[in-house]
Amino acid sequence: MEATTFVLFGATGDLARRKIYPALYNLFLDRKLSHSFSVVGLGRRELGDEAFQAMVEKSIRDFSRREVNPSASVRSFLKAFQYNVLEVGNAEDYLKLLQRVEQLEAGKGSTPNRMFYLSVGPEFFEPIALNIKESGLGAAKGWKRLVIEKPFGHDLPSAQKLNLKLSEAFSEEEIYRIDHYLGKPMVQELDVFQQTNPVLHALWNNRYIANVQITAAETVGVEERAGYYDHVGALRDMFQNHMLQLLMMLAIRLPKDSSADEVRFKKKEVMESLEPLEEGNIGSEVIRGQYTAGVIKGKPVPGYLAEPGIPAGSVNDTFIAARLQIDDPFWKGVPFYIRTGKRMKEKSTRIVIEFKEPLKQVSSAEGEDIPNLLVFEISPNEGITLQLKARDPQHKGKFKAMHIDFHTSSIEIPEAYENLIHDALRGDPSFFAHWNEVELSWKWVQPILNAFAENTVPLHTYAAGSHGPAESDQLLARDGHHWWLDAAGEADEEAGEVAMRDAANF
Ligand code: BG6
């Protein structure tokens, strides 16, 4: 690890406290930070270095996955943290920052590098990047990198404009666009599984796969983010970025030991092969939903329109499901069903692959229709389950589901932000969104955004605590499929009798 100054914009913010400091602390414990690593935290608030270090200490005590013991090692971790006041639009503040960074670098032996991390609202991305350039901060002796949080644009034109502005200060190779789903350990394994396991590699195509189901369900509502969320909805907040990234990671086919460039090239190819939606078929391929009052884990919760800060009559989407098709030789004919929503029955991000049964007999044997499924549980639990059909030894003539399971305990596993910050420090962009992917995602999503804005797609409702609107089940039912299971392996009552019978066996 090389000498690096980590310049953090938004150092007193929620993301920094919940994710970034705990991630740095765990990297420090794992000896993945260089000895010459320092952090300059920036914010509008007046704060001395000591008060800043106390804030960082509290944040790691509250949020680190590993316990923080009072020890010399915590003190030596905190020593790396310094604080500067900075008003985003004030050029003077950048010059003061430059002085501070240069002082820090003067004490370091090797060529110093600079990593600029933008944990701030999107309206600040452009002015910060341009001020970094103007002030000379961008003229690092070693490398310089820009790590930038989502949202990257509000639609296609704004994303293109932002990218153009950023490229005045940083090259594409220097920009690390965070999509924290790409940092989730199970997501980082998806390509490896099919590359390195010949069994999966051989089956990863339309000859053997009937459909792919990608779900990111949340139990939380809009929380305190009404102002933000009512302008973005599930389509911009989750679908354009996280969900399409999951699709790309699952659908790419890579040679063993591929480079970051190959990964990104293949992801771009997947996006280019995604069949575009036309104005006329958005209504049939996309389901828009909004939650009404309901019960989650035994507690009544209000509907979206009754949440604080949501304007009366809002038609914002809190749920979206869509049916996507990839037009390439591997995936043609395999529907990818994607759904994501707030206030759903459970918190679960998972991918279910349902295999075809080419030799299926029409028979009335009980359990005959149990499918062969491969389930990737991404979060909050992490695991893989393979469901196979087996003869029931106790009841000849019947079949039952057999499961091969692998689950990990979360405390041992690095969090998404640890993986991503470590990769950015090492200069490995494999799990960051390249501009090509971001632009192609916006291009694919733009007709849906237009249809939502023009209100030409129905807004369905669903009760909080359910699996989303009934119409999202119909999206699959017309292909003869249904959503498989929730994370607890419970029957999905809304998905019909067959699902209930099969799910009960799962
Ligand atoms: C964020 C969205 O990107 O992802 C939030 O802005 C959402 O609305 C969150 O709650 C979900 O992340 P995770 O890791 O909890 O699934």
Coordinates of C-alpha atoms in Angstrom, one line a residue, residues 124-478:
F124 CA -21.9 19.4 -5.1
F125 CA -20.1 16.8 -7.4
E126 CA -19.4 19.2 -10.2
P127 CA -18.2 22.3 -8.2
I128 CA -16.0 20.1 -6.0
A129 CA -14.4 18.4 -9.0
L130 CA -13.7 21.7 -10.7
N131 CA -12.3 23.3 -7.6
I132 CA -10.0 20.4 -7.1
K133 CA -8.6 21.1 -10.5
E134 CA -8.5 24.9 -10.2
S135 CA -6.8 24.9 -6.8
G136 CA -4.0 22.6 -7.9
L137 CA -5.1 19.8 -5.5
G138 CA -5.5 17.6 -8.6
A139 CA -1.8 17.9 -9.4
A140 CA -0.8 15.0 -7.1
K141 CA 2.8 13.7 -7.3
G142 CA 1.6 10.2 -7.4
W143 CA -1.9 9.1 -8.6
K144 CA -5.1 10.9 -8.0
R145 CA -8.6 9.3 -7.8
L146 CA -12.1 10.5 -7.4
V147 CA -14.6 8.3 -5.6
I148 CA -18.1 9.4 -6.1
E149 CA -21.4 8.2 -4.5
K150 CA -24.7 7.8 -6.3
P151 CA -26.9 9.3 -7.6
F152 CA -25.0 9.8 -10.9
G153 CA -27.5 12.0 -12.6
H154 CA -31.3 12.3 -12.4
D155 CA -31.9 11.1 -15.9
L156 CA -29.9 10.5 -19.1
P157 CA -29.2 14.1 -20.1
S158 CA -28.2 15.2 -16.5
A159 CA -25.9 12.1 -16.1
Q160 CA -24.2 13.0 -19.5
K161 CA -23.8 16.6 -18.4
L162 CA -22.3 15.6 -15.1
N163 CA -19.9 13.2 -16.7
L164 CA -18.7 15.8 -19.1
K165 CA -18.0 18.2 -16.3
L166 CA -16.2 15.6 -14.2
S167 CA -14.0 14.7 -17.2
E168 CA -12.6 18.2 -17.2
A169 CA -10.9 17.4 -13.9
F170 CA -10.5 13.6 -13.9
S171 CA -10.1 11.0 -16.6
E172 CA -12.4 7.9 -16.7
E173 CA -9.6 5.8 -15.3
E174 CA -9.4 8.1 -12.3
I175 CA -13.2 8.0 -11.5
Y176 CA -14.5 5.3 -9.2
R177 CA -18.3 5.5 -9.2
I178 CA -19.7 3.7 -6.2
D179 CA -22.6 1.3 -6.4
H180 CA -22.5 -0.3 -3.0
Y181 CA -24.3 -3.4 -4.3
L182 CA -21.1 -4.2 -6.3
G183 CA -19.2 -4.2 -3.0
K184 CA -21.4 -6.9 -1.4
P185 CA -19.3 -10.0 -1.1
M186 CA -21.8 -12.3 -2.7
V187 CA -22.1 -10.0 -5.7
Q188 CA -18.4 -10.1 -6.1
E189 CA -18.6 -13.8 -6.2
L190 CA -21.2 -14.1 -8.9
D191 CA -18.9 -14.1 -11.9
V192 CA -16.3 -16.3 -10.2
F193 CA -18.9 -19.0 -9.5
Q194 CA -19.8 -19.5 -13.0
Q195 CA -16.2 -19.0 -14.3
T196 CA -14.5 -21.4 -12.0
N197 CA -17.1 -24.1 -11.6
P198 CA -17.6 -26.1 -14.8
V199 CA -21.0 -27.4 -13.6
L200 CA -22.4 -23.9 -13.4
H201 CA -20.4 -22.6 -16.4
A202 CA -22.0 -25.3 -18.6
L203 CA -25.5 -24.5 -17.4
W204 CA -25.2 -20.7 -17.6
N205 CA -27.3 -20.2 -20.8
N206 CA -30.7 -20.3 -22.3
R207 CA -30.5 -24.0 -23.0
Y208 CA -30.8 -24.8 -19.3
I209 CA -32.1 -21.7 -17.5
A210 CA -35.8 -21.1 -17.6
N211 CA -35.7 -17.7 -15.9
V212 CA -33.8 -15.4 -13.5
Q213 CA -35.5 -13.6 -10.7
I214 CA -33.7 -10.7 -9.0
T215 CA -35.3 -9.2 -5.9
A216 CA -34.3 -6.4 -3.6
A217 CA -37.0 -6.1 -1.0
E218 CA -36.9 -3.7 2.0
T219 CA -39.1 -3.4 5.0
V220 CA -38.2 0.3 5.6
G221 CA -40.4 3.1 4.1
V222 CA -39.1 6.5 3.1
E223 CA -37.6 7.1 6.6
E224 CA -36.6 10.7 6.9
R225 CA -35.8 11.0 3.2
A226 CA -39.2 12.1 1.8
G227 CA -37.7 15.2 0.1
Y228 CA -35.2 13.1 -1.8
Y229 CA -37.2 9.9 -2.3
D230 CA -40.4 11.5 -3.6
H231 CA -38.3 12.9 -6.5
V232 CA -36.5 9.7 -7.4
G233 CA -38.8 6.8 -6.6
A234 CA -37.7 3.1 -6.7
L235 CA -36.8 3.3 -10.4
R236 CA -34.0 5.9 -9.9
D237 CA -33.1 5.0 -6.4
M238 CA -32.6 1.2 -6.9
F239 CA -33.4 0.0 -10.3
Q240 CA -31.3 2.1 -12.7
N241 CA -28.2 1.4 -10.6
H242 CA -28.3 -1.5 -8.1
M243 CA -30.7 -3.8 -9.9
L244 CA -29.2 -3.4 -13.4
Q245 CA -25.8 -3.9 -11.9
L246 CA -27.0 -7.2 -10.4
L247 CA -28.3 -8.2 -13.8
M248 CA -25.0 -7.4 -15.5
M249 CA -23.0 -9.3 -12.9
L250 CA -25.2 -12.4 -13.3
A251 CA -25.3 -12.3 -17.1
I252 CA -21.7 -11.6 -18.0
R253 CA -19.7 -14.6 -19.2
L254 CA -16.1 -14.2 -18.6
P255 CA -12.9 -16.2 -19.2
K256 CA -11.0 -17.2 -16.1
D257 CA -8.9 -14.5 -14.4
S258 CA -10.4 -11.7 -16.4
S259 CA -9.0 -8.2 -16.0
A260 CA -11.1 -5.2 -14.8
D261 CA -11.2 -4.0 -18.4
E262 CA -12.7 -7.3 -19.6
V263 CA -15.3 -7.3 -16.8
R264 CA -16.4 -3.8 -17.8
F265 CA -16.3 -4.6 -21.5
K266 CA -18.6 -7.7 -20.9
K267 CA -20.9 -5.7 -18.7
K268 CA -21.2 -3.1 -21.4
E269 CA -22.0 -5.8 -23.9
V270 CA -24.8 -7.1 -21.7
M271 CA -26.4 -3.6 -21.5
E272 CA -26.1 -3.2 -25.2
S273 CA -27.9 -6.4 -25.8
L274 CA -30.7 -5.6 -23.4
E275 CA -33.9 -5.3 -25.5
P276 CA -35.1 -1.7 -25.3
L277 CA -38.6 -1.0 -24.1
E278 CA -40.9 0.8 -26.6
E279 CA -43.5 3.4 -25.5
G280 CA -46.2 0.8 -26.4
N281 CA -45.0 -2.1 -24.3
I282 CA -43.9 -0.3 -21.1
G283 CA -47.3 -0.9 -19.6
S284 CA -47.1 -4.6 -20.1
E285 CA -43.4 -5.1 -19.1
V286 CA -43.1 -2.7 -16.1
I287 CA -45.2 -2.7 -13.0
R288 CA -45.3 0.5 -10.9
G289 CA -46.4 0.3 -7.3
Q290 CA -46.9 2.4 -4.2
Y291 CA -47.5 1.1 -0.7
T292 CA -50.6 1.6 1.3
A293 CA -51.0 1.1 5.1
G294 CA -50.2 -2.4 6.4
V295 CA -48.5 -4.4 9.0
I296 CA -44.8 -5.3 9.1
K297 CA -43.5 -7.8 11.6
G298 CA -46.7 -7.4 13.6
K299 CA -46.5 -3.6 13.7
P300 CA -49.0 -1.3 11.8
V301 CA -47.2 1.1 9.4
P302 CA -48.7 4.1 7.5
G303 CA -49.1 4.2 3.7
Y304 CA -46.8 6.2 1.5
L305 CA -49.1 9.1 1.2
A306 CA -49.4 9.4 5.0
E307 CA -45.6 9.5 5.5
P308 CA -44.3 12.8 6.8
G309 CA -43.2 15.1 4.0
I310 CA -44.9 13.3 1.1
P311 CA -47.2 15.6 -0.9
A312 CA -50.8 14.7 -1.2
G313 CA -51.6 12.7 -4.3
S314 CA -48.0 11.8 -5.0
V315 CA -47.7 9.2 -7.7
N316 CA -44.2 8.3 -6.9
D317 CA -43.1 4.7 -7.3
T318 CA -42.1 2.8 -4.1
F319 CA -42.1 -0.5 -6.0
I320 CA -41.1 -1.5 -9.5
A321 CA -41.0 -4.9 -11.2
A322 CA -40.0 -5.4 -14.8
R323 CA -39.4 -8.2 -17.3
L324 CA -36.2 -7.8 -19.3
Q325 CA -34.7 -9.8 -22.1
I326 CA -31.1 -10.0 -23.2
D327 CA -30.8 -10.5 -27.0
D328 CA -27.6 -12.5 -27.2
P329 CA -26.8 -16.1 -28.1
F330 CA -26.6 -17.1 -24.4
W331 CA -29.6 -15.4 -23.0
K332 CA -32.1 -15.0 -25.8
G333 CA -35.5 -16.3 -24.6
V334 CA -34.7 -16.2 -20.9
P335 CA -36.8 -13.7 -19.0
F336 CA -35.0 -11.7 -16.3
Y337 CA -37.7 -10.6 -13.7
I338 CA -36.5 -7.8 -11.5
R339 CA -38.4 -6.3 -8.6
T340 CA -37.5 -3.9 -5.8
G341 CA -39.7 -2.1 -3.3
K342 CA -40.0 -0.4 0.1
R343 CA -42.2 -1.6 2.9
M344 CA -42.3 -5.2 1.7
K345 CA -42.7 -8.3 3.7
E346 CA -39.0 -8.8 4.5
K347 CA -35.6 -7.4 4.0
S348 CA -34.0 -9.6 1.3
T349 CA -31.8 -9.2 -1.7
R350 CA -31.5 -12.4 -3.7
I351 CA -31.2 -13.9 -7.1
V352 CA -33.1 -17.1 -7.9
I353 CA -32.2 -19.0 -11.1
E354 CA -34.8 -21.5 -12.2
F355 CA -33.6 -24.3 -14.4
K356 CA -35.5 -25.9 -17.2
E357 CA -36.6 -29.5 -17.1
P358 CA -36.1 -30.8 -20.6
L359 CA -36.9 -34.4 -19.5
K360 CA -40.0 -33.5 -17.5
Q361 CA -42.6 -36.1 -17.7
V362 CA -46.2 -35.3 -17.3
S363 CA -47.1 -37.3 -14.2
S364 CA -49.3 -36.9 -11.2
A365 CA -46.6 -37.9 -8.7
E366 CA -46.5 -35.6 -5.7
G367 CA -43.6 -33.2 -5.9
E368 CA -43.1 -33.9 -9.7
D369 CA -43.2 -30.1 -10.3
I370 CA -40.6 -29.2 -7.7
P371 CA -38.1 -27.0 -9.7
N372 CA -34.4 -27.1 -9.8
L373 CA -33.3 -23.7 -8.3
L374 CA -30.1 -22.0 -7.5
V375 CA -30.5 -19.2 -5.0
F376 CA -27.9 -16.6 -4.2
E377 CA -28.8 -14.8 -1.0
I378 CA -27.0 -11.5 -1.1
S379 CA -28.1 -9.6 2.0
P380 CA -28.8 -9.4 4.8
N381 CA -27.9 -13.1 4.9
E382 CA -25.3 -14.5 2.6
G383 CA -25.5 -17.9 1.2
I384 CA -26.1 -20.2 -1.7
T385 CA -28.7 -22.9 -1.9
L386 CA -29.1 -25.4 -4.6
Q387 CA -32.5 -27.1 -4.7
L388 CA -32.6 -30.5 -6.3
K389 CA -35.5 -32.9 -6.8
A390 CA -35.1 -36.2 -5.1
R391 CA -37.2 -39.3 -4.6
D392 CA -38.8 -39.4 -1.2
P393 CA -37.3 -42.5 0.4
Q394 CA -40.2 -42.8 2.9
H395 CA -43.0 -42.5 0.3
K396 CA -42.2 -44.3 -2.9
G397 CA -43.7 -42.5 -5.9
K398 CA -43.3 -39.1 -4.4
F399 CA -40.6 -36.5 -4.8
K400 CA -39.2 -34.0 -2.4
A401 CA -36.9 -31.1 -2.5
M402 CA -33.3 -31.7 -1.4
H403 CA -31.1 -28.7 -0.5
I404 CA -27.4 -28.1 -0.6
D405 CA -26.7 -25.1 1.5
F406 CA -23.8 -22.8 2.2
H407 CA -24.2 -19.8 4.6
T408 CA -21.7 -17.5 6.1
S409 CA -21.7 -15.6 9.3
S410 CA -21.8 -11.8 8.7
I411 CA -19.2 -10.7 11.3
E412 CA -16.4 -12.5 9.4
I413 CA -17.2 -11.0 6.1
P414 CA -16.0 -7.6 5.0
E415 CA -18.8 -5.1 4.4
A416 CA -19.4 -3.6 1.0
Y417 CA -17.6 -0.4 1.8
E418 CA -14.5 -2.2 3.0
N419 CA -14.3 -4.0 -0.3
L420 CA -14.9 -0.9 -2.3
I421 CA -12.6 1.4 -0.5
H422 CA -9.8 -1.2 -0.5
D423 CA -10.3 -1.7 -4.2
A424 CA -10.2 2.0 -4.9
L425 CA -7.0 2.4 -2.9
R426 CA -5.4 -0.5 -4.8
G427 CA -6.6 0.9 -8.1
D428 CA -8.8 -2.0 -9.0
P429 CA -12.0 -0.6 -10.7
S430 CA -13.6 -4.0 -11.4
F431 CA -16.5 -3.4 -8.9
F432 CA -17.1 0.3 -9.8
A433 CA -19.6 1.5 -12.4
H434 CA -17.9 2.5 -15.6
W435 CA -19.4 5.5 -17.4
N436 CA -20.5 3.2 -20.3
E437 CA -22.6 1.1 -17.9
V438 CA -24.1 4.2 -16.2
E439 CA -25.0 5.8 -19.5
L440 CA -26.5 2.6 -21.0
S441 CA -28.5 2.0 -17.8
W442 CA -30.0 5.5 -18.0
K443 CA -30.7 5.0 -21.8
W444 CA -32.6 1.8 -21.0
V445 CA -34.5 3.4 -18.1
Q446 CA -35.3 6.7 -19.8
P447 CA -38.5 5.6 -21.7
I448 CA -39.9 4.3 -18.4
L449 CA -39.0 7.6 -16.6
N450 CA -40.9 9.4 -19.5
A451 CA -43.9 7.1 -19.2
F452 CA -44.0 7.6 -15.4
A453 CA -43.7 11.4 -15.8
E454 CA -46.6 11.3 -18.3
N455 CA -48.5 9.0 -16.1
T456 CA -49.2 6.6 -18.9
V457 CA -48.4 3.5 -16.8
P458 CA -50.9 2.5 -14.1
L459 CA -49.9 3.0 -10.5
H460 CA -50.8 -0.1 -8.6
T461 CA -51.0 -0.2 -4.8
Y462 CA -49.8 -2.9 -2.4
A463 CA -50.3 -3.2 1.3
A464 CA -47.2 -2.6 3.4
G465 CA -45.9 -6.0 4.5
S466 CA -46.8 -7.8 1.3
H467 CA -44.7 -8.9 -1.7
G468 CA -45.8 -5.9 -3.9
P469 CA -48.8 -5.4 -6.2
A470 CA -50.6 -8.6 -7.4
E471 CA -49.8 -7.3 -11.0
S472 CA -46.2 -8.2 -10.4
D473 CA -47.2 -11.8 -10.1
Q474 CA -49.1 -11.6 -13.4
L475 CA -45.9 -10.4 -15.1
L476 CA -44.5 -13.9 -14.5
A477 CA -47.7 -15.9 -14.6
R478 CA -48.2 -15.1 -18.3

